[in-house]
């Protein structure tokens, strides 16, 4: 196990060496603009310079003392670089509020059921009562599942796309259970009421159009759930899984048609109106944020690939240029869903984090070949049109609550960490980056990381070696050895799922409170 440490120099007058990038004109120009922005701001600043520093998506040009004072003002309140630049912070709905809202909605639905329930000891009434409750909760649950995946910015930026995906997967299991429970209760209730067997009761119920539609919708939702099961998902091509997943919308529509004629909703005009408005609101959000906004962004920003460069074994950086990209208000640590309009990959949108802050209408992502589509990205041609939807993700400066910050990255999870390493405000010694990789050849963006560490007087440690070795550099005692006051840090964590889980457990044992560990898994 090799451990390499890059310590920041303590001489602020030192002129750090530039990374050798003459072979890559677009990247050279990009880094030159970054360096020029850091040196151009005179003491006190001109009005034009102050306006430039406040531009959305740009890191402020500041000295180490400036960033230290900005960090001191911002930390403890979680405002990060946006407030330091004077940019209005985006609206965010945090995980706690989102969970509370979902639970409150479920309670209201249960209250609607309770207000209409008629106590009775008759078997058919008991079955019918269970069918009514499970049916209402299933209908509400379908709406919640659709809302979680509607890509509403306030929710995406507050909760985080990875957490939303986990909630969606977990909630889907509950919704399917409620749908199947509703069908079983309704079938048993009808059989008990008519005195027939279950087969005859099934035939009788399917004679009603709304019930037949609901049965078809339930079948579609079961198909979606089956293809999303972990054992099946690994074997199903992404395009197939996505196509089947789109059936959720048809299943929800068929279920809605059934709900409008059900006794719990159709019994009162106000209830029908409220239920219809809930569905209409979610439908509008879906159409707007998953349909209209991506098309509008594509037409407005006109993104094109300007350069593809190798960064390491099977890793490339893609520079994309467009028009008016400051309007996107993309923050370091966030990602977009990218669709490159080139043969064989145009039909797939994949999530990649920004590996550098947005500057001069240029976005950059760094991609590791992990499948057929990511391998084809290496063959992108300059001039290729790009559709990018976003930004998404909550692993941003707004989560920061402490002066000192530890950035912990594994593999290609370094991409959002690299952008945060450059932009998070902090005095010398406030920022530390730990980068876990198999060996030195797999270190991505190494020249840039060392350049940032020297410029900002930040700590940079490479933790090299195969996973499963006798010495674990992410063990609690190893982390405390690298960062003695680790318990006083906010920790931003990104990497493969297993690494994130192991590192989170180790950080907790090392004394970092769970509320100060901010993670995002880059696989979806």
Coordinates of C-alpha atoms in Angstrom, one line a residue:
X1 CA 0.0 0.0 0.0
X2 CA 1.5 3.3 -1.1
X3 CA 0.6 6.6 0.5
X4 CA 1.7 9.8 -1.2
X5 CA 1.2 13.2 0.5
X6 CA 1.3 16.6 -1.2
X7 CA 1.6 19.3 1.4
X8 CA 0.8 22.9 0.6
X9 CA 3.7 25.4 0.6
X10 CA 3.7 28.0 3.3
X11 CA 5.0 30.9 1.1
X12 CA 2.1 32.9 -0.4
X13 CA 4.6 34.5 -2.7
X14 CA 5.5 31.2 -4.4
X15 CA 4.5 31.1 -8.1
X16 CA 3.2 27.5 -8.6
X17 CA 4.2 25.7 -11.7
X18 CA 1.6 25.3 -14.5
X19 CA 0.4 21.9 -15.6
X20 CA 1.8 20.8 -19.0
X21 CA -1.2 21.2 -21.2
X22 CA 0.2 22.7 -24.4
X23 CA -0.8 19.6 -26.3
X24 CA -4.5 20.3 -25.5
X25 CA -5.3 23.8 -26.8
X26 CA -8.9 24.0 -25.4
X27 CA -7.8 22.8 -21.9
X28 CA -4.8 25.1 -22.0
X29 CA -7.0 28.1 -22.8
X30 CA -9.4 27.0 -20.0
X31 CA -6.7 26.8 -17.4
X32 CA -5.1 30.0 -18.6
X33 CA -8.4 31.8 -18.1
X34 CA -8.7 30.3 -14.6
X35 CA -5.2 31.5 -13.6
X36 CA -5.8 34.9 -15.2
X37 CA -9.0 35.3 -13.2
X38 CA -7.1 34.6 -10.0
X39 CA -4.4 37.3 -10.7
X40 CA -6.4 40.0 -12.5
X41 CA -8.4 41.3 -9.5
X42 CA -6.5 44.3 -8.0
X43 CA -6.7 45.2 -4.3
X44 CA -10.1 46.6 -3.6
X45 CA -11.4 45.4 -7.0
X46 CA -12.9 47.4 -9.8
X47 CA -16.7 47.5 -10.3
X48 CA -16.3 45.4 -13.4
X49 CA -14.2 42.8 -11.5
X50 CA -16.8 42.7 -8.7
X51 CA -19.5 42.1 -11.3
X52 CA -17.5 39.3 -12.8
X53 CA -17.0 37.7 -9.4
X54 CA -20.7 37.7 -8.9
X55 CA -21.5 35.9 -12.2
X56 CA -23.4 32.7 -11.5
X57 CA -21.2 29.5 -11.8
X58 CA -17.9 31.4 -11.5
X59 CA -15.5 31.0 -8.6
X60 CA -14.6 34.4 -7.1
X61 CA -11.1 35.7 -7.9
X62 CA -9.7 36.2 -4.4
X63 CA -6.5 35.9 -2.5
X64 CA -5.9 33.3 0.2
X65 CA -6.9 35.9 2.8
X66 CA -10.0 36.8 1.0
X67 CA -11.1 33.2 0.7
X68 CA -10.3 32.7 4.4
X69 CA -12.5 35.6 5.4
X70 CA -15.3 34.5 3.0
X71 CA -15.1 31.0 4.4
X72 CA -15.3 32.3 8.0
X73 CA -18.5 34.2 7.1
X74 CA -20.1 31.4 5.1
X75 CA -19.3 28.4 7.2
X76 CA -21.6 27.6 10.1
X77 CA -24.5 28.8 8.0
X78 CA -24.1 26.5 5.0
X79 CA -24.3 29.3 2.4
X80 CA -21.0 28.4 0.6
X81 CA -19.6 30.2 -2.4
X82 CA -22.9 31.5 -3.8
X83 CA -23.5 33.9 -1.0
X84 CA -19.9 35.0 -1.0
X85 CA -20.4 36.0 -4.7
X86 CA -23.6 37.8 -3.9
X87 CA -25.7 35.4 -6.0
X88 CA -29.2 34.7 -4.9
X89 CA -29.3 31.2 -3.5
X90 CA -31.6 28.7 -5.2
X91 CA -34.7 27.4 -3.5
X92 CA -34.1 24.0 -1.9
X93 CA -36.4 21.5 -0.2
X94 CA -34.3 19.5 2.2
X95 CA -34.7 15.7 2.9
X96 CA -36.4 16.4 6.3
X97 CA -39.0 18.7 4.8
X98 CA -39.6 16.3 1.9
X99 CA -40.1 13.3 4.2
X100 CA -42.4 15.3 6.5
X101 CA -44.5 16.5 3.5
X102 CA -44.8 12.9 2.2
X103 CA -45.8 11.6 5.6
X104 CA -48.3 14.4 6.1
X105 CA -49.9 13.7 2.7
X106 CA -50.2 10.0 3.6
X107 CA -51.9 11.1 6.9
X108 CA -54.3 13.3 5.1
X109 CA -55.2 10.4 2.7
X110 CA -55.7 8.1 5.7
X111 CA -57.9 10.8 7.3
X112 CA -60.1 10.9 4.2
X113 CA -60.6 7.2 4.5
X114 CA -61.3 7.4 8.2
X115 CA -63.9 10.1 7.7
X116 CA -65.9 7.8 5.3
X117 CA -65.4 4.5 7.0
X118 CA -68.4 2.8 8.5
X119 CA -67.6 0.5 11.4
X120 CA -69.1 -3.0 10.9
X121 CA -68.3 -6.6 11.9
X122 CA -69.6 -8.0 8.6
X123 CA -66.8 -9.8 6.6
X124 CA -67.6 -8.2 3.3
X125 CA -67.5 -4.7 4.9
X126 CA -64.2 -5.4 6.6
X127 CA -62.7 -6.5 3.3
X128 CA -64.2 -3.5 1.5
X129 CA -62.8 -1.1 4.2
X130 CA -59.3 -2.6 3.7
X131 CA -59.6 -2.2 0.0
X132 CA -60.6 1.4 0.3
X133 CA -57.6 2.3 2.5
X134 CA -55.0 0.4 0.5
X135 CA -56.5 1.8 -2.8
X136 CA -56.3 5.4 -1.6
X137 CA -52.7 5.0 -0.3
X138 CA -51.7 3.2 -3.5
X139 CA -53.0 6.1 -5.6
X140 CA -51.2 8.6 -3.4
X141 CA -48.0 6.6 -3.5
X142 CA -48.0 6.5 -7.3
X143 CA -48.2 10.3 -7.2
X144 CA -45.3 10.5 -4.8
X145 CA -43.2 8.1 -7.0
X146 CA -43.8 10.3 -10.0
X147 CA -43.0 13.5 -8.1
X148 CA -39.7 12.1 -6.9
X149 CA -38.6 11.5 -10.5
X150 CA -40.0 14.8 -11.9
X151 CA -36.6 16.5 -11.6
X152 CA -38.0 19.5 -9.9
X153 CA -34.9 21.7 -9.2
X154 CA -35.9 22.7 -5.6
X155 CA -36.2 19.0 -4.7
X156 CA -33.2 17.8 -6.8
X157 CA -30.9 20.4 -5.3
X158 CA -32.1 20.0 -1.7
X159 CA -32.6 16.2 -1.4
X160 CA -30.1 15.0 -4.0
X161 CA -30.7 12.8 -7.0
X162 CA -29.1 9.7 -5.6
X163 CA -31.2 9.9 -2.4
X164 CA -34.3 10.5 -4.5
X165 CA -33.5 7.4 -6.6
X166 CA -33.2 5.3 -3.4
X167 CA -36.5 6.7 -2.1
X168 CA -38.1 6.0 -5.4
X169 CA -36.9 2.4 -5.4
X170 CA -37.9 1.8 -1.8
X171 CA -41.3 3.5 -2.3
X172 CA -42.0 1.5 -5.4
X173 CA -42.0 -1.7 -3.3
X174 CA -44.6 -0.2 -0.9
X175 CA -46.8 1.0 -3.8
X176 CA -46.8 -2.3 -5.5
X177 CA -47.7 -4.0 -2.2
X178 CA -50.5 -1.6 -1.7
X179 CA -51.8 -2.1 -5.2
X180 CA -51.8 -5.9 -4.8
X181 CA -53.3 -5.7 -1.4
X182 CA -56.1 -3.4 -2.7
X183 CA -56.8 -5.9 -5.5
X184 CA -56.9 -8.9 -3.0
X185 CA -59.1 -7.1 -0.5
X186 CA -61.5 -6.0 -3.2
X187 CA -61.7 -9.5 -4.7
X188 CA -62.3 -11.1 -1.3
X189 CA -64.9 -8.5 -0.4
X190 CA -66.8 -8.9 -3.6
X191 CA -66.8 -12.7 -3.2
X192 CA -68.0 -12.5 0.4
X193 CA -70.7 -10.0 -0.6
X194 CA -72.1 -12.0 -3.5
X195 CA -71.5 -15.4 -1.9
X196 CA -69.4 -16.7 -4.9
X197 CA -66.0 -18.2 -5.2
X198 CA -62.9 -16.1 -6.1
X199 CA -62.8 -17.1 -9.8
X200 CA -66.4 -16.1 -10.3
X201 CA -65.8 -12.9 -8.4
X202 CA -62.8 -12.1 -10.6
X203 CA -64.8 -12.6 -13.8
X204 CA -67.6 -10.4 -12.4
X205 CA -65.3 -7.6 -11.4
X206 CA -63.4 -7.5 -14.7
X207 CA -66.7 -6.8 -16.4
X208 CA -66.5 -3.2 -15.0
X209 CA -64.4 -1.0 -17.4
X210 CA -62.8 1.0 -14.6
X211 CA -61.7 -2.1 -12.7
X212 CA -60.4 -3.7 -15.9
X213 CA -58.3 -0.5 -16.6
X214 CA -57.0 -0.6 -13.0
X215 CA -56.0 -4.3 -13.4
X216 CA -54.1 -3.5 -16.6
X217 CA -52.4 -0.6 -14.9
X218 CA -51.4 -2.8 -11.9
X219 CA -50.0 -5.3 -14.4
X220 CA -47.9 -2.6 -16.0
X221 CA -46.6 -1.4 -12.6
X222 CA -45.7 -5.0 -11.7
X223 CA -43.7 -5.3 -14.9
X224 CA -41.8 -2.1 -14.1
X225 CA -41.1 -3.4 -10.6
X226 CA -39.9 -6.8 -11.9
X227 CA -37.4 -5.2 -14.3
X228 CA -36.1 -2.9 -11.6
X229 CA -35.3 -5.8 -9.2
X230 CA -31.6 -5.8 -8.6
X231 CA -31.1 -9.4 -10.0
X232 CA -33.0 -8.6 -13.2
X233 CA -31.7 -5.0 -13.6
X234 CA -28.1 -6.2 -14.0
X235 CA -29.1 -8.4 -17.0
X236 CA -31.4 -6.0 -18.8
X237 CA -29.9 -3.4 -21.2
X238 CA -30.4 0.2 -20.1
X239 CA -32.5 1.0 -23.1
X240 CA -34.9 -1.9 -22.4
X241 CA -35.1 -1.0 -18.7
X242 CA -35.9 2.6 -19.6
X243 CA -38.5 1.7 -22.1
X244 CA -40.3 -0.6 -19.7
X245 CA -40.0 2.1 -17.0
X246 CA -41.9 4.5 -19.2
X247 CA -44.9 2.3 -18.8
X248 CA -45.3 3.7 -15.3
X249 CA -47.0 6.8 -16.8
X250 CA -49.6 4.6 -18.6
X251 CA -50.1 2.5 -15.4
X252 CA -50.7 5.7 -13.4
X253 CA -53.2 7.0 -15.9
X254 CA -55.2 3.8 -15.9
X255 CA -55.2 3.8 -12.1
X256 CA -56.3 7.4 -12.0
X257 CA -59.3 6.6 -14.2
X258 CA -60.3 3.9 -11.8
X259 CA -59.9 6.1 -8.7
X260 CA -62.2 8.8 -10.1
X261 CA -65.1 6.4 -10.0
X262 CA -64.2 4.7 -6.7
X263 CA -66.5 5.3 -3.7
X264 CA -63.9 7.1 -1.6
X265 CA -63.1 9.7 -4.3
X266 CA -66.3 9.9 -6.3
X267 CA -68.6 10.2 -3.3
X268 CA -68.0 14.0 -3.0
X269 CA -67.4 16.7 -5.6
X270 CA -64.8 18.4 -3.4
X271 CA -62.8 15.2 -3.1
X272 CA -63.0 14.6 -6.8
X273 CA -61.7 18.1 -7.4
X274 CA -58.8 17.8 -4.9
X275 CA -57.8 14.4 -6.2
X276 CA -57.8 15.6 -9.8
X277 CA -55.8 18.7 -8.9
X278 CA -53.2 16.6 -7.2
X279 CA -52.7 14.5 -10.3
X280 CA -52.8 17.5 -12.6
X281 CA -50.1 19.3 -10.6
X282 CA -47.8 16.3 -10.8
X283 CA -48.5 15.9 -14.5
X284 CA -47.6 19.5 -15.2
X285 CA -44.4 19.2 -13.2
X286 CA -43.4 16.1 -15.2
X287 CA -44.2 17.6 -18.6
X288 CA -42.5 20.9 -17.7
X289 CA -39.2 19.6 -16.1
X290 CA -38.8 16.4 -18.1
X291 CA -40.0 17.7 -21.4
X292 CA -40.2 21.5 -21.9
X293 CA -37.1 22.5 -19.9
X294 CA -34.7 20.2 -21.6
X295 CA -35.9 21.3 -25.1
X296 CA -35.7 24.9 -24.1
X297 CA -32.2 24.5 -22.7
X298 CA -31.1 22.7 -25.9
X299 CA -32.4 25.5 -28.1
X300 CA -31.1 28.3 -25.8
X301 CA -27.5 27.1 -25.1
X302 CA -26.5 25.2 -28.3
X303 CA -24.0 23.0 -26.7
X304 CA -21.2 21.4 -28.7
X305 CA -18.1 19.3 -28.0
X306 CA -14.9 21.3 -28.5
X307 CA -12.3 18.8 -27.2
X308 CA -11.8 15.3 -25.9
X309 CA -8.6 14.5 -24.1
X310 CA -7.1 11.4 -22.4
X311 CA -6.7 11.7 -18.6
X312 CA -5.6 8.2 -17.7
X313 CA -6.4 4.5 -18.4
X314 CA -9.9 4.5 -20.0
X315 CA -10.6 8.1 -18.7
X316 CA -11.2 11.1 -20.8
X317 CA -12.3 14.7 -20.3
X318 CA -14.9 16.3 -22.6
X319 CA -15.0 20.0 -23.0
X320 CA -18.4 21.4 -24.1
X321 CA -19.0 25.0 -25.1
X322 CA -22.4 26.8 -25.4
X323 CA -24.1 30.1 -25.1
X324 CA -25.2 31.8 -21.9
X325 CA -24.3 28.9 -19.6
X326 CA -24.3 31.1 -16.5
X327 CA -28.1 31.0 -16.7
X328 CA -27.9 27.3 -15.7
X329 CA -26.6 28.3 -12.3
X330 CA -24.6 25.1 -12.1
X331 CA -22.7 24.7 -8.9
X332 CA -19.5 22.8 -8.3
X333 CA -20.4 19.3 -7.1
X334 CA -23.5 19.0 -9.4
X335 CA -24.0 16.9 -12.5
X336 CA -26.0 16.9 -15.7
X337 CA -27.6 14.2 -17.7
X338 CA -25.7 14.2 -21.0
X339 CA -26.9 13.1 -24.4
X340 CA -24.3 13.3 -27.2
X341 CA -25.9 13.4 -30.7
X342 CA -23.6 11.0 -32.4
X343 CA -24.3 7.6 -33.9
X344 CA -24.8 4.7 -31.4
X345 CA -24.9 6.9 -28.3
X346 CA -27.5 9.6 -29.1
X347 CA -30.4 7.7 -27.6
X348 CA -28.9 7.3 -24.1
X349 CA -28.6 10.1 -21.5
X350 CA -26.0 9.4 -18.8
X351 CA -25.2 11.3 -15.5
X352 CA -21.7 12.9 -15.3
X353 CA -20.5 15.4 -12.8
X354 CA -18.8 18.6 -13.7
X355 CA -15.1 18.2 -13.1
X356 CA -14.4 22.0 -13.2
X357 CA -16.4 25.1 -12.4
X358 CA -18.3 26.7 -15.3
X359 CA -16.3 29.5 -16.9
X360 CA -16.6 31.4 -20.2
X361 CA -19.5 29.3 -21.4
X362 CA -17.5 26.1 -21.0
X363 CA -18.5 22.9 -19.2
X364 CA -16.2 20.0 -18.5
X365 CA -16.9 16.4 -17.6
X366 CA -14.4 13.6 -16.9
X367 CA -15.6 10.1 -17.8
X368 CA -14.3 6.6 -17.1
X369 CA -15.1 3.8 -19.6
X370 CA -17.4 1.5 -17.6
X371 CA -19.6 0.2 -20.4
X372 CA -20.4 0.4 -24.2
X373 CA -21.8 3.9 -24.0
X374 CA -19.0 5.4 -21.9
X375 CA -16.4 3.8 -24.1
X376 CA -17.9 5.4 -27.2
X377 CA -17.5 8.9 -25.5
X378 CA -13.8 8.6 -26.2
X379 CA -14.6 8.7 -29.9
X380 CA -16.7 11.9 -29.8
X381 CA -15.8 14.3 -32.5
X382 CA -15.4 18.1 -32.0
X383 CA -18.5 19.8 -33.1
X384 CA -20.9 17.1 -31.9
X385 CA -24.1 18.5 -30.6
X386 CA -24.9 17.9 -27.0
X387 CA -28.2 17.9 -25.0
X388 CA -27.5 18.4 -21.3
X389 CA -30.3 18.4 -18.7
X390 CA -29.7 19.8 -15.3
X391 CA -28.0 20.7 -13.1
X392 CA -28.8 18.1 -10.5
X393 CA -27.4 16.9 -7.2
X394 CA -27.0 18.3 -3.7
X395 CA -23.3 17.7 -3.1
X396 CA -22.6 21.4 -3.1
X397 CA -21.2 24.2 -0.9
X398 CA -24.7 24.8 0.7
X399 CA -24.2 21.7 2.8
X400 CA -21.1 23.1 4.5
X401 CA -21.5 23.9 8.2
X402 CA -17.9 24.0 9.5
X403 CA -14.8 26.0 8.7
X404 CA -12.7 23.0 7.9
X405 CA -13.6 20.6 5.1
X406 CA -12.3 17.2 4.2
X407 CA -13.0 16.0 0.6
X408 CA -12.8 12.2 0.2
X409 CA -12.9 10.7 -3.3
X410 CA -12.6 7.3 -4.7
X411 CA -11.8 6.5 -8.4
X412 CA -13.6 8.7 -10.9
X413 CA -15.6 10.2 -7.9
X414 CA -12.8 12.7 -7.9
X415 CA -14.6 14.7 -10.6
X416 CA -17.1 16.7 -8.3
X417 CA -14.4 16.8 -5.6
X418 CA -12.0 18.5 -8.0
X419 CA -14.5 21.3 -8.7
X420 CA -15.2 21.7 -4.9
X421 CA -11.4 21.6 -4.1
X422 CA -11.0 24.7 -6.4
X423 CA -14.0 26.7 -5.3
X424 CA -14.9 26.1 -1.6
X425 CA -13.8 29.2 0.4
X426 CA -11.1 28.5 3.0
X427 CA -8.0 29.9 4.6
X428 CA -4.7 27.9 4.2
X429 CA -5.1 24.6 6.0
X430 CA -8.9 24.6 6.0
X431 CA -9.3 22.2 3.0
X432 CA -7.9 18.7 2.7
X433 CA -8.4 16.2 -0.2
X434 CA -8.0 12.4 0.2
X435 CA -7.9 10.6 -3.1
X436 CA -8.2 6.8 -3.1
X437 CA -7.0 4.9 -6.2
X438 CA -5.6 1.6 -7.2
X439 CA -2.2 2.9 -8.2
X440 CA -0.6 6.2 -9.5
X441 CA -1.6 5.4 -13.1
X442 CA -5.3 5.6 -12.1
X443 CA -5.0 9.1 -10.5
X444 CA -7.2 11.4 -12.7
X445 CA -6.5 15.1 -13.0
X446 CA -3.4 14.8 -10.9
X447 CA -1.6 17.9 -12.3
X448 CA -4.6 20.1 -11.7
X449 CA -5.1 18.8 -8.2
X450 CA -1.5 19.5 -7.3
X451 CA -1.8 23.0 -8.9
X452 CA -4.9 23.8 -6.8
X453 CA -3.2 22.4 -3.6
X454 CA -0.2 24.6 -4.1
X455 CA -2.2 27.7 -5.0
X456 CA -4.7 27.4 -2.2
X457 CA -2.2 26.0 0.4
X458 CA -4.5 23.0 0.9
X459 CA -3.7 19.4 1.9
X460 CA -3.7 16.7 -0.8
X461 CA -3.1 13.0 0.0
X462 CA -3.1 10.1 -2.5
X463 CA -4.1 6.7 -1.0
X464 CA -2.8 4.1 -3.4
X465 CA -3.1 0.4 -3.4
X466 CA -5.5 -2.4 -4.3
X467 CA -8.8 -2.8 -2.4
X468 CA -8.8 -5.7 0.0
X469 CA -5.1 -5.2 1.0
X470 CA -4.0 -5.8 4.6
X471 CA -3.7 -2.1 5.3
X472 CA -6.9 -0.1 4.8
X473 CA -6.1 3.6 4.3
X474 CA -9.7 4.4 5.1
X475 CA -9.8 2.7 8.5
X476 CA -10.7 5.1 11.4
X477 CA -7.2 5.1 12.8
X478 CA -5.7 5.8 9.4
X479 CA -8.1 8.7 8.8
X480 CA -7.2 10.2 12.2
X481 CA -3.5 9.8 11.3
X482 CA -3.9 11.8 8.1
X483 CA -6.4 14.4 9.6
X484 CA -5.9 14.5 13.4
X485 CA -8.8 16.9 14.0
X486 CA -11.1 15.0 11.6
X487 CA -14.1 15.3 14.0
X488 CA -14.1 19.0 13.5
X489 CA -14.5 18.7 9.7
X490 CA -17.4 18.6 7.3
X491 CA -16.8 15.7 5.0
X492 CA -17.8 15.6 1.3
X493 CA -17.6 12.0 0.0
X494 CA -18.0 10.6 -3.5
X495 CA -17.0 7.3 -5.0
X496 CA -18.3 3.8 -5.8
X497 CA -21.2 2.6 -3.6
X498 CA -19.1 0.1 -1.6
X499 CA -16.4 2.6 -1.0
X500 CA -18.9 5.2 0.1
X501 CA -20.5 2.8 2.6
X502 CA -17.2 1.7 4.1
X503 CA -15.9 5.3 4.3
X504 CA -19.1 6.5 5.9
X505 CA -18.8 3.8 8.6
X506 CA -15.1 4.5 9.2
X507 CA -15.7 8.3 9.4
X508 CA -18.5 7.8 12.0
X509 CA -16.1 5.6 14.1
X510 CA -13.4 8.2 13.7
X511 CA -15.7 10.7 15.4
X512 CA -17.3 12.6 12.6
X513 CA -21.0 13.2 13.3
X514 CA -23.3 11.6 10.7
X515 CA -24.9 15.0 10.0
X516 CA -21.5 16.3 8.9
X517 CA -20.9 13.5 6.3
X518 CA -22.2 14.6 2.9
X519 CA -22.1 11.9 0.3
X520 CA -23.3 11.2 -3.2
X521 CA -23.0 8.0 -5.1
X522 CA -22.2 8.5 -8.8
X523 CA -24.0 5.3 -10.0
X524 CA -27.7 5.3 -10.6

